mmCIF file of C-alpha atoms in Angstrom:
data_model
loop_
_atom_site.group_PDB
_atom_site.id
_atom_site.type_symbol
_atom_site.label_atom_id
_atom_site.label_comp_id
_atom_site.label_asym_id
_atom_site.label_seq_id
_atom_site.Cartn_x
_atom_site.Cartn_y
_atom_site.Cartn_z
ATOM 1 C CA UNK F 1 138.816 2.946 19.139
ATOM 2 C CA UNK F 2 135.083 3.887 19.773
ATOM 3 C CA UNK F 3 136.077 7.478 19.067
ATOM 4 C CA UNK F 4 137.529 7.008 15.771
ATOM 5 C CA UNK F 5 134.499 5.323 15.086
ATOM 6 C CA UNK F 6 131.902 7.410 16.000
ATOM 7 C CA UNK F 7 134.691 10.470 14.287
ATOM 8 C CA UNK F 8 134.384 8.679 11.014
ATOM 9 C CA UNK F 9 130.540 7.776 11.375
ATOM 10 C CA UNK F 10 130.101 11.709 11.673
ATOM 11 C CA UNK F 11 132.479 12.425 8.987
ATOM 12 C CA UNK F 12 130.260 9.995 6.252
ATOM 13 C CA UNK F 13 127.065 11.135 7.547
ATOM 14 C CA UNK F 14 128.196 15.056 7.088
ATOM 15 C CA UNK F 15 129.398 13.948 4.085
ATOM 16 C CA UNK F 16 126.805 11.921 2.521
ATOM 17 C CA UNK F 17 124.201 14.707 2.989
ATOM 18 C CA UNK F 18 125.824 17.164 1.692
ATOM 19 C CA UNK F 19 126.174 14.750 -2.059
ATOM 20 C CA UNK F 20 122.344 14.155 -1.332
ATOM 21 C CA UNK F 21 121.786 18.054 -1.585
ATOM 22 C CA UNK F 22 123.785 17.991 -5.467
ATOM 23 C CA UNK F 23 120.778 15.496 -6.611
ATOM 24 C CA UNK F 24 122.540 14.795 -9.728
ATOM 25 C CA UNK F 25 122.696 11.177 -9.527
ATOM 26 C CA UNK F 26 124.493 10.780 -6.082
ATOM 27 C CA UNK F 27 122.243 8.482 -3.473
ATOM 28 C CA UNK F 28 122.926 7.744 0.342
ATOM 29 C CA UNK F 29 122.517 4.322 0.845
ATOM 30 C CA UNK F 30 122.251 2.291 4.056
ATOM 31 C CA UNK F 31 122.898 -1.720 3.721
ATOM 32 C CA UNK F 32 123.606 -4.656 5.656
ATOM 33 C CA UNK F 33 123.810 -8.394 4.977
ATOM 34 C CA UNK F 34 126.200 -11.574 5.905
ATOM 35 C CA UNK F 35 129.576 -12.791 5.329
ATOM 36 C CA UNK F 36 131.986 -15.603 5.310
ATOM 37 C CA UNK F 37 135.929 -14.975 6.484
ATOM 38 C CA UNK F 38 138.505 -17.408 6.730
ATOM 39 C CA UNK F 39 142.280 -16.450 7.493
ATOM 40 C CA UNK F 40 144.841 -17.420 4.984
ATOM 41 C CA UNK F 41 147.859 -18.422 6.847
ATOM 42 C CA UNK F 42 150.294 -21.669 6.699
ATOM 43 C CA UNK F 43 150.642 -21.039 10.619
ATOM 44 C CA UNK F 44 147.102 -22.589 11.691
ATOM 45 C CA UNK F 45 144.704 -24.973 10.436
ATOM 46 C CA UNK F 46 141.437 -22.078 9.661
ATOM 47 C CA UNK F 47 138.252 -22.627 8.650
ATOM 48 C CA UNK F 48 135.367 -20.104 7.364
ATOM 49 C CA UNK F 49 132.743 -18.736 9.695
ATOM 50 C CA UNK F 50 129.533 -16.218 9.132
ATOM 51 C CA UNK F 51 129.421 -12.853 10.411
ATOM 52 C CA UNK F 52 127.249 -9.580 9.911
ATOM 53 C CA UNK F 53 128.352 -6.227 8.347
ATOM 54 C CA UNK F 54 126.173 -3.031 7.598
ATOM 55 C CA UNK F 55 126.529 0.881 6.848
ATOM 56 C CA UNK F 56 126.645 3.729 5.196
ATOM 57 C CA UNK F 57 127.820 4.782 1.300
ATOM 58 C CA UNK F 58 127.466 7.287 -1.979
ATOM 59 C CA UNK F 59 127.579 6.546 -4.964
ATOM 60 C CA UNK F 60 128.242 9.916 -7.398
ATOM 61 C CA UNK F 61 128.237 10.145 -11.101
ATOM 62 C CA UNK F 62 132.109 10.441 -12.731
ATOM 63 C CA UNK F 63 132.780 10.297 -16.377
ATOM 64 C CA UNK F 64 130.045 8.146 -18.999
ATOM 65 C CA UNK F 65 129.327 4.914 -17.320
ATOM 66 C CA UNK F 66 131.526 5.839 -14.466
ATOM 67 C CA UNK F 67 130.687 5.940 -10.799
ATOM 68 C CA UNK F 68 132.514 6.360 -7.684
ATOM 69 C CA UNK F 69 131.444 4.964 -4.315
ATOM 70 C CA UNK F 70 132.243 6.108 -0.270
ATOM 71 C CA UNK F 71 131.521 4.678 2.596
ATOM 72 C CA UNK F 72 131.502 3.205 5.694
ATOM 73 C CA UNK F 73 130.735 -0.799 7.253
ATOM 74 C CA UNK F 74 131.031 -1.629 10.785
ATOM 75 C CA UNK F 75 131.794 -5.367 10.487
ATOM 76 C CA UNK F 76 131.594 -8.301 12.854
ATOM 77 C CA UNK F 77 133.053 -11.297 11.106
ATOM 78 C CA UNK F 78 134.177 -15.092 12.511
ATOM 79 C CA UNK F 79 136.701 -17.554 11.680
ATOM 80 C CA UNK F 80 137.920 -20.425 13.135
ATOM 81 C CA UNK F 81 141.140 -21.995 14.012
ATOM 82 C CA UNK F 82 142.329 -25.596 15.011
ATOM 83 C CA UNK F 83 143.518 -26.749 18.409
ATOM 84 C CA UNK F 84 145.584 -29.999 19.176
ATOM 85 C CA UNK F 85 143.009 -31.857 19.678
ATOM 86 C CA UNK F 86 141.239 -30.788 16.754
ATOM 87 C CA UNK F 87 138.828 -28.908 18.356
ATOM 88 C CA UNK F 88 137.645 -25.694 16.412
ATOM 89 C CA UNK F 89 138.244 -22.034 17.827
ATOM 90 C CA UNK F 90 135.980 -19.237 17.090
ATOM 91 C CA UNK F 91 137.758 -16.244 16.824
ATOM 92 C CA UNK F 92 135.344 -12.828 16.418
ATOM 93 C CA UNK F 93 136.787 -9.525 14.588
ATOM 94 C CA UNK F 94 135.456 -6.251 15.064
ATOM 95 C CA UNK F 95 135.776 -3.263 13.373
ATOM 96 C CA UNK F 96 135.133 -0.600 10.588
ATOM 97 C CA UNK F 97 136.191 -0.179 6.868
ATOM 98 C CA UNK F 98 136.348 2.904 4.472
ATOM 99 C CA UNK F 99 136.068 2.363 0.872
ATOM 100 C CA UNK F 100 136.505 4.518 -1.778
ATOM 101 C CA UNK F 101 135.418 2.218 -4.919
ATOM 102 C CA UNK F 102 134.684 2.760 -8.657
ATOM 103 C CA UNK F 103 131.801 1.424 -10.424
ATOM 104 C CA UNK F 104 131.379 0.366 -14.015
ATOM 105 C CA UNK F 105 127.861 1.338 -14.949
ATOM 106 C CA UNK F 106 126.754 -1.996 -16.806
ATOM 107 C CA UNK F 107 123.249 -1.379 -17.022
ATOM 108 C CA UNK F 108 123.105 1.965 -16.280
ATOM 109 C CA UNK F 109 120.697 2.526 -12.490
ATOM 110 C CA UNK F 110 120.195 -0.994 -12.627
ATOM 111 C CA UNK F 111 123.874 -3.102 -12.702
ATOM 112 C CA UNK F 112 127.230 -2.589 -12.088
ATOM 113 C CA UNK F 113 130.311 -3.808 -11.282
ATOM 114 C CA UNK F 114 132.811 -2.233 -8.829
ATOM 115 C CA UNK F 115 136.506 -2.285 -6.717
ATOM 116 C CA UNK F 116 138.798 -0.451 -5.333
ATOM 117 C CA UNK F 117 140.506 -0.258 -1.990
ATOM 118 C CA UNK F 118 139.258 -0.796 1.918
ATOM 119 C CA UNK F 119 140.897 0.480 4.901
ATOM 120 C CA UNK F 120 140.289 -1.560 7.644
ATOM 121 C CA UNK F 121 140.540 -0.467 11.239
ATOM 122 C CA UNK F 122 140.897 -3.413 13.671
ATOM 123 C CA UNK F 123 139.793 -4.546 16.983
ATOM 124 C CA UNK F 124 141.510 -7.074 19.026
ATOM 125 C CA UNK F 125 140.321 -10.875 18.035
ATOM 126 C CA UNK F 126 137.948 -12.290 20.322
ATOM 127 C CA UNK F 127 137.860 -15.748 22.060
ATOM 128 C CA UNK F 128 135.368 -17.625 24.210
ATOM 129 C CA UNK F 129 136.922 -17.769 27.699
ATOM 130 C CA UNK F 130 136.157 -21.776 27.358
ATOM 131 C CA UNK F 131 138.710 -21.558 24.700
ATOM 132 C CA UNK F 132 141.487 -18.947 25.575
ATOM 133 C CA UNK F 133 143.725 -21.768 27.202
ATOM 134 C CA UNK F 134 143.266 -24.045 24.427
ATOM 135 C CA UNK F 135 147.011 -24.700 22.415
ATOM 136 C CA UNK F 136 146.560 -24.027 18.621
ATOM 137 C CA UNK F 137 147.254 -27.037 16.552
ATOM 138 C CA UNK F 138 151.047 -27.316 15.233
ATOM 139 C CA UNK F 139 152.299 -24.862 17.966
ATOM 140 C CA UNK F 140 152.636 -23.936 21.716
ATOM 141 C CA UNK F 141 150.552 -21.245 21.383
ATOM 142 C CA UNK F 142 147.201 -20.593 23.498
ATOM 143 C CA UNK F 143 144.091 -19.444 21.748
ATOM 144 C CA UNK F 144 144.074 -16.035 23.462
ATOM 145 C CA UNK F 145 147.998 -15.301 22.943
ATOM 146 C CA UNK F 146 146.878 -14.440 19.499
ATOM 147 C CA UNK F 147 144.647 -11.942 20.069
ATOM 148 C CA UNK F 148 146.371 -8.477 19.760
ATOM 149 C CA UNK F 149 146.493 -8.270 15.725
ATOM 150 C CA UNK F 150 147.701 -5.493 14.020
ATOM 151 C CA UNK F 151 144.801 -2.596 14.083
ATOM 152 C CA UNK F 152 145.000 -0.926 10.684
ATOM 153 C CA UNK F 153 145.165 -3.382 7.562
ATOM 154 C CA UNK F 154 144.100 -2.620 3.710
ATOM 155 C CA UNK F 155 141.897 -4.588 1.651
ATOM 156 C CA UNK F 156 141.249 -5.351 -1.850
ATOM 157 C CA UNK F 157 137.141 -5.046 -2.897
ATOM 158 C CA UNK F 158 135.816 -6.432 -5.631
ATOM 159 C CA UNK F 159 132.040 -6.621 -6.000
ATOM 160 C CA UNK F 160 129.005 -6.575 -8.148
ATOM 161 C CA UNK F 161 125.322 -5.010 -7.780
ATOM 162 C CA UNK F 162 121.982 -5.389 -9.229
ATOM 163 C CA UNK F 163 118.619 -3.890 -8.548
ATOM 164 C CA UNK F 164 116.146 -0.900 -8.965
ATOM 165 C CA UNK F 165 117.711 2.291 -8.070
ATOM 166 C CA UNK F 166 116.198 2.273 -5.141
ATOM 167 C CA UNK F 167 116.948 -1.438 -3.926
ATOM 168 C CA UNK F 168 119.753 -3.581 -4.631
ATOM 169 C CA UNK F 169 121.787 -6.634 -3.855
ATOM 170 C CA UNK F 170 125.215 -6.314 -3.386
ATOM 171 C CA UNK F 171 127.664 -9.727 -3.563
ATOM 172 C CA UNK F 172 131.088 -8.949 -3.189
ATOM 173 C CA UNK F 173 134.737 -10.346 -1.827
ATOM 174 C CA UNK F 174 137.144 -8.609 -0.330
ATOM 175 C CA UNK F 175 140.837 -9.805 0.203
ATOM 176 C CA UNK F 176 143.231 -8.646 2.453
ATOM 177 C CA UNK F 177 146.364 -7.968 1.497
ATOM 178 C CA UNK F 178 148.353 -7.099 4.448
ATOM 179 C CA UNK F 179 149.448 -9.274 6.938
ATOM 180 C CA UNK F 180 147.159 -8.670 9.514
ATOM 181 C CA UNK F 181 148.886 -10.978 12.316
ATOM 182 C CA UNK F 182 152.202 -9.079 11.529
ATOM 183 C CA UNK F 183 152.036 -7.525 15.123
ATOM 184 C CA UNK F 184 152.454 -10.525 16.492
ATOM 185 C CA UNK F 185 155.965 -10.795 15.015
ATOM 186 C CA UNK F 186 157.224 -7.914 17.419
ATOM 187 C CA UNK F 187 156.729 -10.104 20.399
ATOM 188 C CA UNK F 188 159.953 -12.700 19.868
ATOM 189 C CA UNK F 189 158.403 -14.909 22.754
ATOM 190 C CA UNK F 190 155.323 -15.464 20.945
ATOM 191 C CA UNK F 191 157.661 -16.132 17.352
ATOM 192 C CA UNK F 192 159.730 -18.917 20.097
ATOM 193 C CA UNK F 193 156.034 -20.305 20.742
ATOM 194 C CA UNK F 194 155.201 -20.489 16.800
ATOM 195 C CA UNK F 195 158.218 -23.128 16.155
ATOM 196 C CA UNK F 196 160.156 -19.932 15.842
ATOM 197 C CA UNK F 197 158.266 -18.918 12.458
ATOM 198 C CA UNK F 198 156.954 -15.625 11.590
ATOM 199 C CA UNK F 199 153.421 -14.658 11.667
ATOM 200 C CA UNK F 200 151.701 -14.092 8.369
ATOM 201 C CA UNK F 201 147.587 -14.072 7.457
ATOM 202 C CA UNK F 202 145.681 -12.876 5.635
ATOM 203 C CA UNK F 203 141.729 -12.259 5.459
ATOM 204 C CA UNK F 204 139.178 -13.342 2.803
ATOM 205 C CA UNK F 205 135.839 -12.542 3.251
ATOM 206 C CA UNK F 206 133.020 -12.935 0.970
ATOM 207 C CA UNK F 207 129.421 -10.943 1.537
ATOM 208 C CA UNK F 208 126.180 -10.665 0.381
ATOM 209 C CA UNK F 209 123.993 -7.499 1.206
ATOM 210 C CA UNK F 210 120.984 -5.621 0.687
ATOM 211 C CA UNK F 211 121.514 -2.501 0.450
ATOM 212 C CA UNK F 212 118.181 0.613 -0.061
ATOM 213 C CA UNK F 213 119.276 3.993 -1.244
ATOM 214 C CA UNK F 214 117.493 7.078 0.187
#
């Protein structure tokens, strides 16, 4: 995984600098800021937890108030899920999105409003080895029998920013709209250990960022 990673951190960087050379309204921009994921799933009890995300995007002129924005975030975001004794479970998630997002120009350098889709590559779900042997509430399932989550899921962004051309503050959600515990499903052992239901999640995540275009 850290060599798709540091593949697609060359791939944006190439690719940023060579928009920054058209100077016609494209900008490299670097940002980072917080978040707050929860899974969506009827198969645990969850509950939101903060994380950190930053990186790398450009944003390019289109058509009128158009814009179009690509980029990269390296993300490490937390959630937590229920055991039997009603303990909660921090799981951590690492990994890094692409985005290739367009951007209504509402106040034109200054405001705008944007979406579009995320892929997300995934790393496997981290647990405190206090908690791996913990049993999930509603289940027979451990904490850490969980952790090997499907690596590759697609998200849905929807976002606003404000600012100076220069500076800006990003707020945005993102929602996930594949099942990112769907790998879990191939393992019929683990299905046995979920009262014989399938796995289904997915993430929410909502962020606020700073983000300072070169």
């Amino acid at each position: 995984m850290n060599k798709k990673l540091t593949l697609l951190l060359l791939f944006f960087t190439t690719l940023g600098f060579a928009q920054y050379g058209n100077r016609d309204g494209n900008r490299i921009g670097i940002s980072a800021g917080i978040s707050q994921t929860t899974l969506f799933t009827n198969n645990f009890k969850a509950s939101p937890e903060m994380g950190f995300a930053g990186g790398l995007s450009v944003r390019g002129n289109y058509y009128n108030n158009w814009s179009m924005i690509y980029g990269m975030q390296f993300f490490s975001n937390n959630f937590s899920l229920q055991s039997t004794f009603n303990q909660d479970i921090k799981y951590n998630i690492q990994g890094v999105q692409v985005r290739i997002l367009f951007s209504y120009n509402v106040v034109e350098d200054h405001v705008s409003l944007d979406f579009g889709p995320v892929l997300q590559v995934n790393g496997k779900l981290k647990v405190d080895p206090t908690d791996e042997n913990r049993i999930l509430k509603g289940t027979l399932l451990a904490a850490n029998q969980i952790v090997d989550i499907s690596p590759v899921s697609g998200n849905f962004y929807l976002g606003c920013s404000a600012g100076s051309k220069t500076i800006r503050v990003v707020l945005f959600y993102e929602y996930g709209f594949t099942n990112i515990l769907n790998k879990l499903n191939k393992d019929d052992a683990l299905k046995v250990l979920n009262n014989g239901d399938t796995f289904k999640g997915n993430l929410g995540s909502i962020n606020g960022q700073v983000i300072i275009n070169l």
